[in-house]
Tab-separated table of C-alpha atoms in Angstrom:
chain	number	residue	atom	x	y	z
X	170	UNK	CA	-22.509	-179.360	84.447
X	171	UNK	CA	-21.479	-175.728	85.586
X	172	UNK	CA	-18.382	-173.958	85.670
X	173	UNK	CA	-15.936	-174.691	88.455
X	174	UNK	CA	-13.329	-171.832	89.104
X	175	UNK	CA	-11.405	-172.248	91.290
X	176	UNK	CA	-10.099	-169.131	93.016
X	177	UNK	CA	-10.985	-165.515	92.912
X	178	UNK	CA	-9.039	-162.340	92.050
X	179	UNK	CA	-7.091	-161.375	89.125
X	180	UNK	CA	-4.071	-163.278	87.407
X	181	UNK	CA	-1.811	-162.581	90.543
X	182	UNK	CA	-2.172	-160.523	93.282
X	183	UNK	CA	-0.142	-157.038	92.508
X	184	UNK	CA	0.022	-157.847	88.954
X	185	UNK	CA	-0.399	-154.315	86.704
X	186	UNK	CA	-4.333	-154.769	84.701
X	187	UNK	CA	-3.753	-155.272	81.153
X	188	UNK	CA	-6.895	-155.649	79.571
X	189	UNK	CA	-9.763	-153.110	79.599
X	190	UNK	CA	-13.631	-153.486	78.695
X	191	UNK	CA	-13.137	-152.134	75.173
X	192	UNK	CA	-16.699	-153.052	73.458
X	193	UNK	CA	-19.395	-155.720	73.260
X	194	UNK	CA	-21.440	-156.851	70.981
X	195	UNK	CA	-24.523	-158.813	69.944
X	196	UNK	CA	-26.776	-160.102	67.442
X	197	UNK	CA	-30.596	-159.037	67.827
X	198	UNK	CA	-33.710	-159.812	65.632
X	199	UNK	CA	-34.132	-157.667	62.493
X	200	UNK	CA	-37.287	-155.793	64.091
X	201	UNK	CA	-34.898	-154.346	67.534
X	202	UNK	CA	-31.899	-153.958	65.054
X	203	UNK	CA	-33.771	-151.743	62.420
X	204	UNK	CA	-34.864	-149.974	65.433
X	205	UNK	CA	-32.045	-149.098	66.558
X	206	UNK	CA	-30.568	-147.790	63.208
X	207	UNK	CA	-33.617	-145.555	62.959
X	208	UNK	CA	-34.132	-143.904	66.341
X	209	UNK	CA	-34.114	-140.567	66.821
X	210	UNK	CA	-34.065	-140.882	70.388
X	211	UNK	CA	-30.636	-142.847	70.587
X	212	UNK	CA	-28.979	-139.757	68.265
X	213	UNK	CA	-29.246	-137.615	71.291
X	214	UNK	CA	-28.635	-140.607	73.715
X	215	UNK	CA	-25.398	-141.424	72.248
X	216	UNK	CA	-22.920	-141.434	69.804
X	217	UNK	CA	-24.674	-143.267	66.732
X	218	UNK	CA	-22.987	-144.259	63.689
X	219	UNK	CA	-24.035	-147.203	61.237
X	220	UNK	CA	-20.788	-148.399	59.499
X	221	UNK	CA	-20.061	-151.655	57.066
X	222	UNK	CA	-16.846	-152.612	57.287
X	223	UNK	CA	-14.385	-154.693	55.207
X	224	UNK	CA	-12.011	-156.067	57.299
X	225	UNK	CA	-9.416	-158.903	57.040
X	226	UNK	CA	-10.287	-161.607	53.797
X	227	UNK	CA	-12.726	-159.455	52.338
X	228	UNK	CA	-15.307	-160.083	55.750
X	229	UNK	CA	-17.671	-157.283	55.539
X	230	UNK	CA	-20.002	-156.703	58.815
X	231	UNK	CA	-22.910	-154.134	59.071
X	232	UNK	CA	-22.784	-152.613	62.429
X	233	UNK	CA	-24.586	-149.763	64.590
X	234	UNK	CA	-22.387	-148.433	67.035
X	235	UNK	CA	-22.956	-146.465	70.200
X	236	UNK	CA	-20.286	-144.579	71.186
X	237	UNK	CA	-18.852	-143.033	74.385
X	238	UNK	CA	-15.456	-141.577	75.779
X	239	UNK	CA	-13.908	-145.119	76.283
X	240	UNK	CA	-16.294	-147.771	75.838
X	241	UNK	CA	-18.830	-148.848	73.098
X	242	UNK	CA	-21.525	-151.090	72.058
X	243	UNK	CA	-21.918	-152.788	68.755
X	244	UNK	CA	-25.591	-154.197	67.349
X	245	UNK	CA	-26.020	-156.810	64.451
X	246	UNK	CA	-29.496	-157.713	63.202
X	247	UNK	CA	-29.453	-161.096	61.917
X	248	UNK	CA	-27.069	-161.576	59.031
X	249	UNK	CA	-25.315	-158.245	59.420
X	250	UNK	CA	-22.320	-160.144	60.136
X	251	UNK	CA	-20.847	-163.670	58.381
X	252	UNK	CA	-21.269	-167.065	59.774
X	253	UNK	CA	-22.874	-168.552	63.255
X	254	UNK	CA	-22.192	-164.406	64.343
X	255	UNK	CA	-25.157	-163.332	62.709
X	256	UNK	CA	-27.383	-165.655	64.190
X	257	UNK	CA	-29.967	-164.393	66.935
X	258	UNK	CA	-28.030	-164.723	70.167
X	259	UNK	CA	-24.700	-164.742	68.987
X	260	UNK	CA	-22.493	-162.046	70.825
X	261	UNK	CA	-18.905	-160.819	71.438
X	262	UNK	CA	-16.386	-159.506	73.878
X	263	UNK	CA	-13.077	-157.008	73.017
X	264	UNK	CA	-11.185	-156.410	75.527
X	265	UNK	CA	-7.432	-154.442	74.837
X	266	UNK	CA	-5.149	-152.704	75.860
X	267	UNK	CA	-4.126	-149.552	77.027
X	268	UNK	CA	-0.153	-149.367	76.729
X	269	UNK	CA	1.611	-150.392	72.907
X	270	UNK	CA	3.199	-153.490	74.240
X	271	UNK	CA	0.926	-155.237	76.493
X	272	UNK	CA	-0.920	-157.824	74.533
X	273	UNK	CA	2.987	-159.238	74.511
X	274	UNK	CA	3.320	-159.395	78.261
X	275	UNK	CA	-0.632	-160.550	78.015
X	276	UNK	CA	0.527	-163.400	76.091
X	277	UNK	CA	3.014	-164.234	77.988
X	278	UNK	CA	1.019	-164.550	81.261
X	279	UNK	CA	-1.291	-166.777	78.988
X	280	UNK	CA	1.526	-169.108	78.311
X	281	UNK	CA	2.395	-168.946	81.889
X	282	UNK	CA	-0.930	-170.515	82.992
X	283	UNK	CA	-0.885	-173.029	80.201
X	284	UNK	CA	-2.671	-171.418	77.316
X	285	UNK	CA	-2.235	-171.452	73.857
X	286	UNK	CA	-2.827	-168.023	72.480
X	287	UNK	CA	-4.153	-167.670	69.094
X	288	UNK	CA	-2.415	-164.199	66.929
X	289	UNK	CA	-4.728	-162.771	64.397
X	290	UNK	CA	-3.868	-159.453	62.658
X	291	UNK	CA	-6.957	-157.773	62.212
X	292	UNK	CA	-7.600	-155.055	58.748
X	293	UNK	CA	-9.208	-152.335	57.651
X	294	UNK	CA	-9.790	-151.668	54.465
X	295	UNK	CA	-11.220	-147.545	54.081
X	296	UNK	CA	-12.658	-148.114	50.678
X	297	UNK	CA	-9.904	-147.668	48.453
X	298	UNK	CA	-8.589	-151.365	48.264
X	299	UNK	CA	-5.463	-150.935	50.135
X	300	UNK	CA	-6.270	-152.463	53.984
X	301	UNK	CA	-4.484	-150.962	56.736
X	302	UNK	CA	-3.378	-152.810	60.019
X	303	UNK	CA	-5.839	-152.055	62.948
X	304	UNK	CA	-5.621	-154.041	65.855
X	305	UNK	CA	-3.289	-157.679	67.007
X	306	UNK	CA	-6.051	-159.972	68.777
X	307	UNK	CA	-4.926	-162.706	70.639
X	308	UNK	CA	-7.842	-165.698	71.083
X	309	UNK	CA	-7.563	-168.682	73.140
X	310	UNK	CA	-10.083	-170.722	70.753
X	311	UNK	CA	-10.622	-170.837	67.322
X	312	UNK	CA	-14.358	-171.885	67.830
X	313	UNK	CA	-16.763	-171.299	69.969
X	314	UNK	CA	-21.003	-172.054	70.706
X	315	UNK	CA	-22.423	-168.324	70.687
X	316	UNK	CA	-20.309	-166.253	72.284
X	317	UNK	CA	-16.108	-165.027	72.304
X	318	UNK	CA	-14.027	-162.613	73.700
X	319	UNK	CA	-10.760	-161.730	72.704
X	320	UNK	CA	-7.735	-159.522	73.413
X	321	UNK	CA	-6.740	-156.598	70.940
X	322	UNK	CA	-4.229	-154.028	70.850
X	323	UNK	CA	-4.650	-150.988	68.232
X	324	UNK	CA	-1.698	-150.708	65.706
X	325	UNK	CA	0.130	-147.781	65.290
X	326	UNK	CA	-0.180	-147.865	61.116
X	327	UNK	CA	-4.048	-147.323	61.763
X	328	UNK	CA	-3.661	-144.528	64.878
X	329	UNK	CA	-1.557	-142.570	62.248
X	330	UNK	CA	-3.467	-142.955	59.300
X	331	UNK	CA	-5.755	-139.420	58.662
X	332	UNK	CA	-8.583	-141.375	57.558
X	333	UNK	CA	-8.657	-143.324	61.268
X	334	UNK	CA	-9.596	-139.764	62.515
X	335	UNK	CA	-7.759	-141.259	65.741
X	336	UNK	CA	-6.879	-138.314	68.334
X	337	UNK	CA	-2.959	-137.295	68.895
X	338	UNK	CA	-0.978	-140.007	71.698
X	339	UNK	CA	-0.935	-138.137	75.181
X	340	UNK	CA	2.072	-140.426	76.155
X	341	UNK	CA	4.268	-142.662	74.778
X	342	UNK	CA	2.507	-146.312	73.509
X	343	UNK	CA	-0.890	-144.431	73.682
X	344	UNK	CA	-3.157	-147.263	72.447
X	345	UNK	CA	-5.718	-146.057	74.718
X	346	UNK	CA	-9.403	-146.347	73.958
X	347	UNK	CA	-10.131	-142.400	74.316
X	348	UNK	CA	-7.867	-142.010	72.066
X	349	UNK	CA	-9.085	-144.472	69.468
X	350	UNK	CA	-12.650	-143.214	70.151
X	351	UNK	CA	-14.265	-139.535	68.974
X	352	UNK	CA	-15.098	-137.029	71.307
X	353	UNK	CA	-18.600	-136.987	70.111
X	354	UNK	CA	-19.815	-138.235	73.476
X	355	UNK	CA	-19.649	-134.722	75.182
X	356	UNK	CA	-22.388	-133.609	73.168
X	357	UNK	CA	-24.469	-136.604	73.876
X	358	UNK	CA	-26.171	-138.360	77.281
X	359	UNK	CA	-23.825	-141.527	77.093
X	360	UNK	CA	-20.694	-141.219	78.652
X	361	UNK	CA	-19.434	-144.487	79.338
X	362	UNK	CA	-20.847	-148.269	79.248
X	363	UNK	CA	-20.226	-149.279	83.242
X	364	UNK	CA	-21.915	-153.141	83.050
X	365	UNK	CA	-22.775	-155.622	80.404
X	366	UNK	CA	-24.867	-159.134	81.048
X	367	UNK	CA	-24.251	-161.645	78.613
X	368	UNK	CA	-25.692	-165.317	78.670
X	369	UNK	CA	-23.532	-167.982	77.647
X	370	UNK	CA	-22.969	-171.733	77.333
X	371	UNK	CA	-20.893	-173.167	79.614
X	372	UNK	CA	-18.109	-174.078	77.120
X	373	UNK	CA	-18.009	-170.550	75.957
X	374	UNK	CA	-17.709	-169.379	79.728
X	375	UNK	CA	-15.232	-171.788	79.942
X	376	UNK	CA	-13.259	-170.727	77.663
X	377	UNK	CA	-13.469	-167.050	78.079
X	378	UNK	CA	-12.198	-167.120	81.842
X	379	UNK	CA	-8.618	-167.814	81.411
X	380	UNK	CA	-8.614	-164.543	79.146
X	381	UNK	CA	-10.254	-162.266	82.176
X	382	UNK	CA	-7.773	-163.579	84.888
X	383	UNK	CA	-4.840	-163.151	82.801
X	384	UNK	CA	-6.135	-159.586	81.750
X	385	UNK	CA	-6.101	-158.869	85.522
X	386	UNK	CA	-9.487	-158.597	86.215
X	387	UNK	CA	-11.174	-159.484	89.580
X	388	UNK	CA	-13.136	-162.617	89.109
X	389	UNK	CA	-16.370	-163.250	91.667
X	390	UNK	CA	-17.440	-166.521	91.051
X	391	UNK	CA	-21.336	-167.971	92.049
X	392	UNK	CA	-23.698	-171.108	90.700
X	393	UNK	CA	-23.137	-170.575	86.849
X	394	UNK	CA	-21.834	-167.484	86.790
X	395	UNK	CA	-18.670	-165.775	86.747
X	396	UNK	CA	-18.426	-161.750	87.272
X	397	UNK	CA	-15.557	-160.003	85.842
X	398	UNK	CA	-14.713	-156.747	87.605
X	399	UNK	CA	-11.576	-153.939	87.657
X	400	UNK	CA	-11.443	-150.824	85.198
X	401	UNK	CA	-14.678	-149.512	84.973
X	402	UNK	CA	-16.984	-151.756	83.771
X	403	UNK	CA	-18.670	-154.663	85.054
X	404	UNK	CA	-18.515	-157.832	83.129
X	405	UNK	CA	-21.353	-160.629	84.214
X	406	UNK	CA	-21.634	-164.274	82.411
X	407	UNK	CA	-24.539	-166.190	83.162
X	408	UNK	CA	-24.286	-170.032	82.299
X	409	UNK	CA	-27.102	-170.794	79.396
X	410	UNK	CA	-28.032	-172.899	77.201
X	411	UNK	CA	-28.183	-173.149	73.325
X	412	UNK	CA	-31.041	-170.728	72.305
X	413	UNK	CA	-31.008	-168.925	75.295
X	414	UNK	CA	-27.780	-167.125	74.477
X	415	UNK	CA	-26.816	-163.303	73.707
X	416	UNK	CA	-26.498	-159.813	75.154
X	417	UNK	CA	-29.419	-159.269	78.149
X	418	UNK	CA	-28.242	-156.433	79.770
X	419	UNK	CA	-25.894	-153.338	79.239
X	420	UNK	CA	-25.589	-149.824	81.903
X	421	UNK	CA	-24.800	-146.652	81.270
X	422	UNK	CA	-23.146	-143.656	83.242
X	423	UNK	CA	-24.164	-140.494	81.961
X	424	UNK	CA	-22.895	-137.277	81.068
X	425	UNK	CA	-25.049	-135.271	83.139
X	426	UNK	CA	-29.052	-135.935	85.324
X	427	UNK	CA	-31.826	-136.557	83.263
X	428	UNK	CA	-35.360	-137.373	83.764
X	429	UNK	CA	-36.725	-140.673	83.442
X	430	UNK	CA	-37.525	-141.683	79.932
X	431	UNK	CA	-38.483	-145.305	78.614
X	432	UNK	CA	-37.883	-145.794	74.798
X	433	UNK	CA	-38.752	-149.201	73.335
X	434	UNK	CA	-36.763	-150.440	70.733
X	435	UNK	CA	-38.041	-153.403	68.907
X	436	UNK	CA	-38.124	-155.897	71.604
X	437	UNK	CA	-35.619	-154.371	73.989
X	438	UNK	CA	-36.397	-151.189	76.828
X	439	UNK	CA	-34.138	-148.715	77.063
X	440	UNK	CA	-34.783	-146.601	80.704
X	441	UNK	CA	-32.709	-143.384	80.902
X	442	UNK	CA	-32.652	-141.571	84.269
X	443	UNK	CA	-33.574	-140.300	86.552
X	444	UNK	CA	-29.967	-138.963	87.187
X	445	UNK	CA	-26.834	-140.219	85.125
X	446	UNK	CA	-27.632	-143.974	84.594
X	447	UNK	CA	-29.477	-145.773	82.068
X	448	UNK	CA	-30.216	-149.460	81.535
X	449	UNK	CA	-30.909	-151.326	78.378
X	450	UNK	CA	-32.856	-154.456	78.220
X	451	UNK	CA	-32.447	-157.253	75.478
Protein backbone atom coordinates (compact mmCIF):
# COMPACT_ATOMS: atom_id res chain seq x y z
CA UNK A 1 0.00 0.00 0.00
CA UNK A 2 1.48 3.58 -0.72
CA UNK A 3 1.87 6.53 1.25
CA UNK A 4 -1.14 8.74 1.86
CA UNK A 5 -0.26 12.43 2.86
CA UNK A 6 -2.51 14.27 3.29
CA UNK A 7 -1.86 17.94 2.60
CA UNK A 8 0.93 19.85 1.04
CA UNK A 9 3.22 22.66 2.26
CA UNK A 10 5.39 22.96 5.18
CA UNK A 11 4.48 22.50 9.01
CA UNK A 12 2.27 25.74 8.91
CA UNK A 13 1.92 28.27 6.60
CA UNK A 14 4.35 31.38 7.76
CA UNK A 15 6.16 29.19 10.05
CA UNK A 16 10.23 30.25 10.06
CA UNK A 17 12.26 26.81 8.14
CA UNK A 18 14.17 25.06 10.68
CA UNK A 19 15.77 22.30 9.14
CA UNK A 20 18.23 22.46 6.20
CA UNK A 21 19.55 19.63 3.71
CA UNK A 22 22.75 19.11 5.70
CA UNK A 23 24.17 15.69 4.04
CA UNK A 24 23.14 12.30 2.67
CA UNK A 25 24.41 9.30 2.58
CA UNK A 26 24.53 5.76 1.19
CA UNK A 27 25.91 2.43 1.10
CA UNK A 28 27.34 1.24 -2.43
CA UNK A 29 29.07 -2.07 -3.50
CA UNK A 30 32.79 -2.38 -2.65
CA UNK A 31 33.78 -2.06 -6.52
CA UNK A 32 31.85 1.91 -6.87
CA UNK A 33 33.05 2.61 -3.22
CA UNK A 34 36.84 1.80 -3.82
CA UNK A 35 36.28 3.87 -6.79
CA UNK A 36 35.42 6.56 -5.39
CA UNK A 37 38.23 6.63 -2.70
CA UNK A 38 40.70 6.35 -5.55
CA UNK A 39 39.68 8.83 -8.24
CA UNK A 40 41.65 11.34 -9.33
CA UNK A 41 39.00 12.89 -11.17
CA UNK A 42 36.65 13.54 -8.05
CA UNK A 43 39.95 15.42 -6.24
CA UNK A 44 39.44 18.20 -8.65
CA UNK A 45 35.57 17.68 -8.74
CA UNK A 46 35.19 18.20 -5.15
CA UNK A 47 36.23 18.36 -1.83
CA UNK A 48 37.48 14.66 -1.08
CA UNK A 49 38.44 13.43 2.19
CA UNK A 50 38.34 9.67 3.44
CA UNK A 51 37.88 9.80 7.28
CA UNK A 52 37.10 6.80 10.02
CA UNK A 53 35.49 8.03 12.70
CA UNK A 54 34.85 6.96 16.33
CA UNK A 55 31.88 8.36 17.42
CA UNK A 56 29.45 7.74 20.34
CA UNK A 57 30.01 3.85 22.11
CA UNK A 58 33.09 3.25 20.43
CA UNK A 59 30.99 3.06 16.65
CA UNK A 60 33.65 3.56 14.18
CA UNK A 61 32.41 4.27 10.38
CA UNK A 62 34.74 4.53 7.27
CA UNK A 63 33.48 7.27 5.15
CA UNK A 64 34.43 9.26 1.80
CA UNK A 65 33.14 12.56 1.88
CA UNK A 66 32.49 15.12 -0.81
CA UNK A 67 32.46 18.35 0.30
CA UNK A 68 31.00 21.75 -0.71
CA UNK A 69 30.21 25.28 0.86
CA UNK A 70 27.03 23.98 2.71
CA UNK A 71 26.10 20.65 1.72
CA UNK A 72 27.85 17.19 1.48
CA UNK A 73 27.68 13.68 0.47
CA UNK A 74 28.85 10.70 2.40
CA UNK A 75 29.75 7.04 0.60
CA UNK A 76 30.02 3.62 2.51
CA UNK A 77 31.11 0.49 0.66
CA UNK A 78 29.64 -2.41 2.25
CA UNK A 79 30.67 -2.82 5.86
CA UNK A 80 32.27 0.59 6.20
CA UNK A 81 29.72 1.30 8.67
CA UNK A 82 28.11 -1.14 11.70
CA UNK A 83 24.93 -2.99 11.45
CA UNK A 84 21.94 -3.19 8.64
CA UNK A 85 23.89 0.53 7.54
CA UNK A 86 26.48 -1.17 5.80
CA UNK A 87 24.43 -3.25 3.80
CA UNK A 88 24.09 -2.48 -0.08
CA UNK A 89 21.18 -0.07 -0.24
CA UNK A 90 21.13 1.18 3.07
CA UNK A 91 21.20 5.12 3.14
CA UNK A 92 20.73 8.22 5.35
CA UNK A 93 19.35 11.69 5.68
CA UNK A 94 20.83 14.79 8.16
CA UNK A 95 19.07 17.45 8.14
CA UNK A 96 19.96 20.52 11.01
CA UNK A 97 19.89 23.45 11.83
CA UNK A 98 21.02 26.72 11.21
CA UNK A 99 20.35 28.89 14.49
CA UNK A 100 21.80 27.30 18.26
CA UNK A 101 18.36 26.73 19.57
CA UNK A 102 16.19 25.39 16.96
CA UNK A 103 16.20 21.66 17.22
CA UNK A 104 14.26 22.84 20.70
CA UNK A 105 11.52 24.75 18.94
CA UNK A 106 11.88 21.67 16.22
CA UNK A 107 10.93 19.44 18.92
CA UNK A 108 8.44 21.16 20.07
CA UNK A 109 6.50 21.44 16.76
CA UNK A 110 7.09 17.56 16.73
CA UNK A 111 5.23 17.20 19.93
CA UNK A 112 2.70 19.53 18.62
CA UNK A 113 1.70 17.17 15.76
CA UNK A 114 1.84 14.13 17.96
CA UNK A 115 5.36 12.83 17.72
CA UNK A 116 7.58 11.37 19.98
CA UNK A 117 11.03 12.70 19.40
CA UNK A 118 13.90 10.56 20.11
CA UNK A 119 17.33 12.81 21.81
CA UNK A 120 20.62 11.28 21.00
CA UNK A 121 23.87 13.15 21.81
CA UNK A 122 26.11 12.37 19.17
CA UNK A 123 30.50 12.18 19.88
CA UNK A 124 33.52 12.60 18.52
CA UNK A 125 36.29 11.18 19.63
CA UNK A 126 39.75 13.01 17.67
CA UNK A 127 42.03 10.17 18.54
CA UNK A 128 43.16 10.91 21.84
CA UNK A 129 40.41 9.03 23.92
CA UNK A 130 38.65 11.95 25.28
CA UNK A 131 35.19 12.35 22.90
CA UNK A 132 33.91 15.69 22.43
CA UNK A 133 30.13 16.64 21.98
CA UNK A 134 29.28 17.23 18.22
CA UNK A 135 25.88 17.41 17.29
CA UNK A 136 22.00 16.79 19.43
CA UNK A 137 19.91 14.58 16.84
CA UNK A 138 16.47 14.25 17.40
CA UNK A 139 14.84 10.83 15.59
CA UNK A 140 11.31 9.96 15.43
CA UNK A 141 12.15 6.03 15.25
CA UNK A 142 14.54 3.99 16.73
CA UNK A 143 14.40 1.47 13.74
CA UNK A 144 13.96 1.58 10.50
CA UNK A 145 13.99 -0.91 6.91
CA UNK A 146 16.94 0.83 4.85
CA UNK A 147 16.75 4.18 5.14
CA UNK A 148 16.54 7.33 8.16
CA UNK A 149 16.74 10.79 8.44
CA UNK A 150 17.20 12.71 11.37
CA UNK A 151 17.49 16.21 12.83
CA UNK A 152 20.94 17.54 14.25
CA UNK A 153 22.15 20.62 15.65
CA UNK A 154 26.13 21.18 15.99
CA UNK A 155 27.30 21.76 19.66
CA UNK A 156 29.14 24.55 20.61
CA UNK A 157 32.00 22.29 22.67
CA UNK A 158 32.90 20.84 19.10
CA UNK A 159 32.62 24.47 16.99
CA UNK A 160 35.23 25.68 19.62
CA UNK A 161 37.44 22.93 19.82
CA UNK A 162 40.89 23.75 17.46
CA UNK A 163 40.99 20.33 16.30
CA UNK A 164 37.15 20.78 14.70
CA UNK A 165 38.99 23.28 12.37
CA UNK A 166 35.31 24.85 12.43
CA UNK A 167 35.37 28.59 10.97
CA UNK A 168 34.71 31.72 13.52
CA UNK A 169 30.44 32.33 14.24
CA UNK A 170 29.35 35.32 11.89
CA UNK A 171 26.36 35.90 14.33
CA UNK A 172 25.20 34.92 17.40
CA UNK A 173 23.98 30.86 17.61
CA UNK A 174 26.02 30.35 14.34
CA UNK A 175 25.47 26.58 13.92
CA UNK A 176 25.40 27.09 10.33
CA UNK A 177 26.63 24.50 7.89
CA UNK A 178 29.30 26.95 6.12
CA UNK A 179 30.53 27.36 9.06
CA UNK A 180 30.90 23.76 10.14
CA UNK A 181 32.19 22.98 6.60
CA UNK A 182 35.94 24.01 5.04
CA UNK A 183 36.29 26.39 2.46
CA UNK A 184 38.01 23.91 0.32
CA UNK A 185 35.17 24.03 -2.18
CA UNK A 186 36.39 27.33 -3.87
CA UNK A 187 39.21 25.60 -5.23
CA UNK A 188 37.18 22.77 -6.52
CA UNK A 189 34.09 22.30 -9.31
CA UNK A 190 31.44 21.35 -6.54
CA UNK A 191 29.81 24.04 -4.98
CA UNK A 192 26.78 22.85 -3.53
CA UNK A 193 24.58 19.47 -3.65
CA UNK A 194 21.01 21.07 -5.10
CA UNK A 195 18.90 17.43 -5.36
CA UNK A 196 19.20 13.98 -3.97
CA UNK A 197 16.86 10.76 -5.11
CA UNK A 198 16.63 8.21 -2.64
CA UNK A 199 14.41 4.96 -2.90
CA UNK A 200 12.73 3.84 0.06
CA UNK A 201 10.21 1.46 1.62
CA UNK A 202 7.15 2.74 2.38
CA UNK A 203 7.52 2.44 6.20
CA UNK A 204 10.72 4.32 6.03
CA UNK A 205 8.89 7.11 3.90
CA UNK A 206 6.47 6.95 6.36
CA UNK A 207 8.25 7.64 8.92
CA UNK A 208 10.56 10.22 7.60
CA UNK A 209 7.64 12.71 6.56
CA UNK A 210 6.56 14.00 9.82
CA UNK A 211 10.35 15.12 10.25
CA UNK A 212 10.28 17.23 6.70
CA UNK A 213 6.91 19.03 7.52
CA UNK A 214 7.89 19.92 10.89
CA UNK A 215 11.39 21.11 9.54
CA UNK A 216 9.31 23.45 7.32
CA UNK A 217 9.88 22.11 4.17
CA UNK A 218 7.40 22.22 1.20
CA UNK A 219 6.05 18.78 0.68
CA UNK A 220 4.69 17.82 -3.14
CA UNK A 221 3.11 14.71 -2.83
CA UNK A 222 2.41 12.07 -6.11
CA UNK A 223 1.75 7.99 -6.46
CA UNK A 224 4.59 6.78 -4.03
CA UNK A 225 6.44 9.57 -3.74
CA UNK A 226 6.86 12.45 -1.63
CA UNK A 227 9.22 15.56 -2.74
CA UNK A 228 10.68 17.63 -0.11
CA UNK A 229 11.52 21.16 -1.22
CA UNK A 230 12.64 24.82 0.54
CA UNK A 231 16.42 25.81 1.21
CA UNK A 232 18.29 24.81 -1.57
CA UNK A 233 18.13 21.43 -2.18
CA UNK A 234 15.68 19.16 -3.50
CA UNK A 235 14.76 16.16 -1.52
CA UNK A 236 12.80 13.23 -3.67
CA UNK A 237 11.58 9.72 -1.98
CA UNK A 238 10.47 7.19 -4.23
CA UNK A 239 8.34 4.30 -2.58
CA UNK A 240 10.49 0.82 -3.04
CA UNK A 241 10.76 -2.19 -2.04
CA UNK A 242 13.26 -4.33 0.03
CA UNK A 243 16.34 -4.76 -2.30
CA UNK A 244 15.54 -2.06 -4.37
CA UNK A 245 16.53 0.54 -1.80
CA UNK A 246 19.45 3.29 -1.57
CA UNK A 247 20.80 6.54 -2.99
CA UNK A 248 19.87 6.75 -7.10
CA UNK A 249 20.44 10.11 -7.77
CA UNK A 250 22.35 13.25 -6.39
CA UNK A 251 22.89 17.10 -8.50
CA UNK A 252 25.31 19.37 -8.32
CA UNK A 253 25.63 23.28 -8.84
CA UNK A 254 28.93 24.24 -9.74
CA UNK A 255 31.44 26.68 -9.05
CA UNK A 256 31.96 27.86 -12.41
CA UNK A 257 31.02 26.27 -16.63
CA UNK A 258 32.68 23.32 -17.55
CA UNK A 259 32.67 21.07 -20.44
CA UNK A 260 30.95 17.92 -20.52
CA UNK A 261 32.83 15.09 -18.97
CA UNK A 262 31.47 11.46 -18.10
CA UNK A 263 33.57 9.60 -15.40
CA UNK A 264 32.43 6.10 -14.43
CA UNK A 265 32.84 5.09 -11.10
CA UNK A 266 32.35 1.49 -10.37
CA UNK A 267 28.82 1.06 -11.29
CA UNK A 268 27.63 4.64 -10.99
CA UNK A 269 28.09 7.75 -13.97
CA UNK A 270 29.08 10.78 -12.92
CA UNK A 271 28.23 13.64 -15.97
CA UNK A 272 29.79 17.06 -15.24
CA UNK A 273 28.75 19.96 -17.50
CA UNK A 274 28.31 21.42 -19.81
CA UNK A 275 27.90 24.62 -17.62
CA UNK A 276 27.64 24.49 -13.68
CA UNK A 277 25.61 21.25 -13.08
CA UNK A 278 26.55 17.78 -12.70
CA UNK A 279 24.55 14.62 -12.07
CA UNK A 280 25.58 11.43 -10.42
CA UNK A 281 24.01 8.16 -11.09
CA UNK A 282 23.84 5.15 -8.55
Amino acid sequence: MGLVVSGAGSAQAGERQLLYYNHAWGTLDRVTADAVEHSRYLKDFASVEVRTTTGADGRVWTGRYLRGRETYLEIFGIGDVPGQDGELGSAGLGLSTEHDGDVEKLKARLRAAGEKPIDFLQSRDFGDGKPVPWFDSVFLIERYDRFGAWAMEYRDEYLADPRSKVGPAKFPGDVTRERYLPDAYKDKMMRDITLIRVAVTASDLAATVPLLRAGGFSLRTGPGSVVASRGGTTMRFDEAPMGQTGLKRVEFDLNRPVARHVERLGTSTLVVGPGKRAVWTF
